[in-house]
Coordinates of N, CA and C in Angstrom, one line a residue:
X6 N 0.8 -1.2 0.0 CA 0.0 0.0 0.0 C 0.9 1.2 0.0
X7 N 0.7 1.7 -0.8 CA 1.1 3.9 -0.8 C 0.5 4.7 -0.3
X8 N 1.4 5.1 0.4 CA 0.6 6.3 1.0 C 1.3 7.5 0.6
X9 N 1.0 8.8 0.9 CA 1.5 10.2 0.6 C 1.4 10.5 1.8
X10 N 3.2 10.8 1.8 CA 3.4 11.9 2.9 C 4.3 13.3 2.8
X11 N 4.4 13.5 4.0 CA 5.0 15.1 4.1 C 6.7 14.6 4.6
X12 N 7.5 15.0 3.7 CA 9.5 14.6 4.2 C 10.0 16.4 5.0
X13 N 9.8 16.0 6.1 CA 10.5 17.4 6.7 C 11.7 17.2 5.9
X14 N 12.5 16.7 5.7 CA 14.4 16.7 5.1 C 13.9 16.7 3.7
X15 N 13.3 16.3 3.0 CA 13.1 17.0 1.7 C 12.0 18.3 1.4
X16 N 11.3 18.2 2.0 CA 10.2 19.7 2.4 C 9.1 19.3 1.0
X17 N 9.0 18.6 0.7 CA 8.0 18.2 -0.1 C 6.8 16.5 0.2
X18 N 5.7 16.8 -0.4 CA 5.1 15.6 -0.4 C 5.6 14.5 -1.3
X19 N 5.5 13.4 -1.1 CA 5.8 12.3 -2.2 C 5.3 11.2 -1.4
X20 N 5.2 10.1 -2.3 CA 4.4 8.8 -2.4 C 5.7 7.5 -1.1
X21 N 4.9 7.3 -0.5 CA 5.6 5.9 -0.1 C 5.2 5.0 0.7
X22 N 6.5 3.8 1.3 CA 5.8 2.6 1.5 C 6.0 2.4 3.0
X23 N 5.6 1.9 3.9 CA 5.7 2.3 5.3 C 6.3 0.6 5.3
X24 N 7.5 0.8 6.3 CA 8.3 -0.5 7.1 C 8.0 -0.9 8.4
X25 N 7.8 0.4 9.4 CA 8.0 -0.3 10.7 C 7.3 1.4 11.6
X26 N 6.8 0.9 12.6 CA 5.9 2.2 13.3 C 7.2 2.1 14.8
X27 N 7.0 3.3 15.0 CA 7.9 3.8 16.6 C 7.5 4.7 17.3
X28 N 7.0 4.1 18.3 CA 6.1 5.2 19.3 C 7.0 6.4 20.1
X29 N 6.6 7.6 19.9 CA 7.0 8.5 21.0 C 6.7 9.6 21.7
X30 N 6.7 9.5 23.1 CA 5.8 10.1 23.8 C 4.4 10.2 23.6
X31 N 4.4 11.7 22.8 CA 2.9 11.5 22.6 C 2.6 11.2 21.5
X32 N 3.6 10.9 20.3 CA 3.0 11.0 18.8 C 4.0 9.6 18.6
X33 N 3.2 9.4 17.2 CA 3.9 8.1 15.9 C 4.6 9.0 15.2
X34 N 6.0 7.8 15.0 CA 6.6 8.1 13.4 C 7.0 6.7 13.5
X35 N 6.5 7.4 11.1 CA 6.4 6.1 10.8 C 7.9 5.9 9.9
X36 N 9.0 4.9 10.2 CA 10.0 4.5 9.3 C 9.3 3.9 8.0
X37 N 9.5 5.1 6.3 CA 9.0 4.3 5.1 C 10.3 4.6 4.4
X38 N 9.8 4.0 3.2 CA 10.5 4.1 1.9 C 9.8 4.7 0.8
X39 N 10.9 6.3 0.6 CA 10.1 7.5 -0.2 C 10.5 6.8 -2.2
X40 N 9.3 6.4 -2.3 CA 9.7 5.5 -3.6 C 10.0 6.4 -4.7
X41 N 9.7 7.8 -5.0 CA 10.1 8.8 -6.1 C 11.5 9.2 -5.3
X42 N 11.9 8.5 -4.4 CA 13.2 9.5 -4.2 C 14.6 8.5 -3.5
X43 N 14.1 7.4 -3.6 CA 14.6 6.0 -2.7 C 15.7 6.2 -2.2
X44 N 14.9 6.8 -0.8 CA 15.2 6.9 0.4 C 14.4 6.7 1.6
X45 N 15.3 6.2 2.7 CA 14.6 6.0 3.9 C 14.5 6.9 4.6
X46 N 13.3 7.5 5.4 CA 13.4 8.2 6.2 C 12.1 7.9 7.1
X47 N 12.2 8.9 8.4 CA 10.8 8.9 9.4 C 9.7 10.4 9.2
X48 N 8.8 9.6 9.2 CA 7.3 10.6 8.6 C 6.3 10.6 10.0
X49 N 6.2 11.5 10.6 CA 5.0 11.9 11.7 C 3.5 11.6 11.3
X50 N 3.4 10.9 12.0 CA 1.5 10.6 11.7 C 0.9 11.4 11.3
X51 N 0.9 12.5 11.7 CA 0.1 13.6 11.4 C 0.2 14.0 9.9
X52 N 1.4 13.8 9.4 CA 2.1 14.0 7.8 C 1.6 13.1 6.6
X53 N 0.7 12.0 7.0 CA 0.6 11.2 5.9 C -0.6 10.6 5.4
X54 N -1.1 11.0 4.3 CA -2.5 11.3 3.8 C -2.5 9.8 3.2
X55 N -3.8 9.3 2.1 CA -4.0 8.3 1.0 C -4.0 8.9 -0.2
X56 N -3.5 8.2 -1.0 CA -3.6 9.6 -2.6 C -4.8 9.2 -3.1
X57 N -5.2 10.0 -4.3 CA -6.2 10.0 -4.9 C -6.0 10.0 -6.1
X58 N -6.6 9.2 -6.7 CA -7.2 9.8 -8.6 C -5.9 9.3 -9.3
X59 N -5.6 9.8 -10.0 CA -4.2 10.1 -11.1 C -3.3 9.4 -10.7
X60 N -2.9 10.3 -8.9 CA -2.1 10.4 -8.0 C -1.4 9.0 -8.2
X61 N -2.1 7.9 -8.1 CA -1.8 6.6 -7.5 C -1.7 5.8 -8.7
X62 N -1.8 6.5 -9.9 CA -1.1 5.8 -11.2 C 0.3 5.9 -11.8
X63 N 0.6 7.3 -11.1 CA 1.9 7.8 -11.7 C 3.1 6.6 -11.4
X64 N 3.6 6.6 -12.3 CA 4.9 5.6 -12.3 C 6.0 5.8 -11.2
X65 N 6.6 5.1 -10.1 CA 7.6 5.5 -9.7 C 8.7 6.1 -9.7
X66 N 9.4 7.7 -9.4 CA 10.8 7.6 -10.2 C 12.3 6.8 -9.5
X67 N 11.6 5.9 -8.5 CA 12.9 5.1 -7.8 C 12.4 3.6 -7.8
X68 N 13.1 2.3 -8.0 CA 12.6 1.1 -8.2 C 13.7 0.5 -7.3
X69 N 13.4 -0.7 -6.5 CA 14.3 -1.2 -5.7 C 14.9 -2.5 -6.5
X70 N 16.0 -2.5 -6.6 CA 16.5 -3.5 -7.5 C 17.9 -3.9 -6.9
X71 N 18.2 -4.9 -7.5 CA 19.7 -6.0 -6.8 C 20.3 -6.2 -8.3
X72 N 22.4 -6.3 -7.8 CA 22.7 -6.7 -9.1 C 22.5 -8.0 -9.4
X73 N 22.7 -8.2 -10.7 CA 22.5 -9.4 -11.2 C 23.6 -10.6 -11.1
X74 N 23.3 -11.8 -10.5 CA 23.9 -12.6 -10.0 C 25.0 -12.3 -9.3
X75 N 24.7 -11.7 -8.6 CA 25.7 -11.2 -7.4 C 25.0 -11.2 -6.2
X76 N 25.8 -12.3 -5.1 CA 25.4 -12.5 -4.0 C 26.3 -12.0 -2.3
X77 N 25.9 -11.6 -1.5 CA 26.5 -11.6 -0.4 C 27.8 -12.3 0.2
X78 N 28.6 -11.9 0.5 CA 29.7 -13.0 1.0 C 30.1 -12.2 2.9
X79 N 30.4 -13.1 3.2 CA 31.2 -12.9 4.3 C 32.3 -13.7 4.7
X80 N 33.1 -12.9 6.0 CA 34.4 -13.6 6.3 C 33.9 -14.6 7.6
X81 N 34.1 -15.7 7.2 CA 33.9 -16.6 8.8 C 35.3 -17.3 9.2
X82 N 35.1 -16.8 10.4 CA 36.4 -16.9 11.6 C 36.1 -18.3 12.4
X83 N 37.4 -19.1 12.3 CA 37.4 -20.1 13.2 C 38.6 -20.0 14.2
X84 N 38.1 -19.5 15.4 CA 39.1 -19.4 16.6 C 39.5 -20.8 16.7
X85 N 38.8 -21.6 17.0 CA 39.4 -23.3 16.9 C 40.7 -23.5 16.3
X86 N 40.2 -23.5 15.1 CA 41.6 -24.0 14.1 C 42.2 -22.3 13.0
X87 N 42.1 -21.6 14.0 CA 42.5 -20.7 13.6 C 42.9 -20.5 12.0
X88 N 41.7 -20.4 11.3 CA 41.2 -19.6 9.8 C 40.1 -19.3 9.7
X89 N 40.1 -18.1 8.7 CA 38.9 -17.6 8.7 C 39.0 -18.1 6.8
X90 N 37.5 -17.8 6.2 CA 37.1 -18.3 4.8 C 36.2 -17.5 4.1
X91 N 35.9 -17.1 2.8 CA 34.7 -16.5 2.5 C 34.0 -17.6 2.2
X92 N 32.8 -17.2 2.5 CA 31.6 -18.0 2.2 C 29.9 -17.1 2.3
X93 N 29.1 -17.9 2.0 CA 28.1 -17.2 1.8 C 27.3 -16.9 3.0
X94 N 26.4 -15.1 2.7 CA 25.7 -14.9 3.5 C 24.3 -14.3 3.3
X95 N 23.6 -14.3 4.3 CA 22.1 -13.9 4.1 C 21.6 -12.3 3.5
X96 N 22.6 -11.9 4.2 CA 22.7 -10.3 3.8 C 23.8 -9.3 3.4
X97 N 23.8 -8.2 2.5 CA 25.1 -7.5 2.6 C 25.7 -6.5 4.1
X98 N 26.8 -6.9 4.3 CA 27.3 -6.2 5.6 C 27.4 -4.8 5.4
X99 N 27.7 -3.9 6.9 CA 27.8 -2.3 6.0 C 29.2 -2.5 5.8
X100 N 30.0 -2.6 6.0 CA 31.7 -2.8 5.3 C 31.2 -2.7 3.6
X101 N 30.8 -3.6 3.1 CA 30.5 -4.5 1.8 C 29.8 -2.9 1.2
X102 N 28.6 -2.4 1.9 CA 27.8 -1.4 1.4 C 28.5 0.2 1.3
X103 N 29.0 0.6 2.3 CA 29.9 1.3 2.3 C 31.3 1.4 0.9
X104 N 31.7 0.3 0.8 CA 32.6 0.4 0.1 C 31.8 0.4 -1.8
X105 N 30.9 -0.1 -1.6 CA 30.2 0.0 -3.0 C 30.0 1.2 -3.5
X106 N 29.6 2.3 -2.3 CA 28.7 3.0 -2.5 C 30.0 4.1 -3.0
X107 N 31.2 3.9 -2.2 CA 32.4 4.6 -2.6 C 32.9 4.3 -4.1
X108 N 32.5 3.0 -4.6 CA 33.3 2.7 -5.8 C 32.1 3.1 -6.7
X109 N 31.0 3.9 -6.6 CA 30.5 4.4 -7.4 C 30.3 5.7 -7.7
X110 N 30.7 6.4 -6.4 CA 31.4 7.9 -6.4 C 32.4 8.2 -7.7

């Protein structure tokens, strides 16, 4: 589901997808994913409407996508027999993300 909200750090409305709710004090914010601008950020309850009409046809301008046959790796450590190995993992580490994000700078 999409909703439209209000991005105080972008100061505009745009369309997106809500992940996870976090209470505080007296108000909600909601952690989404701003899909015309793909990025994460937190949206205040009060900030986030349903769209209407047209609104909710428009094509996305951010798509979430993975490279192609490229998978996760990590270093696993064996104190035992002291070596560590690459092998596979469930997710990318931030080391791994960080440094991508440099090699595309």
């Amino acid at each position: 589901q999409v909703y439209v909200v209000f991005s105080e750090e972008l100061k505009c409305w745009c369309r997106a997808v809500f992940q996870s709710v976090q209470c505080h004090a007296v108000r909600y914010q909601l952690r989404c994913f701003l899909v015309d601008y793909a990025k994460y950020g937190l949206v205040e309850s009060d900030n986030i409407r349903v769209p209407v009409g047209v609104f909710t046809r428009l094509p996305y301008r951010a798509k979430k996508c993975s490279l192609y046959c490229t998978k996760p790796v990590t270093l696993h450590l064996d104190f035992c027999e002291n070596t560590a190995k690459i092998g596979p993992a469930k997710r990318w580490d931030a080391a791994a993300i960080q440094h991508f994000r440099d090699l595309l700078k």
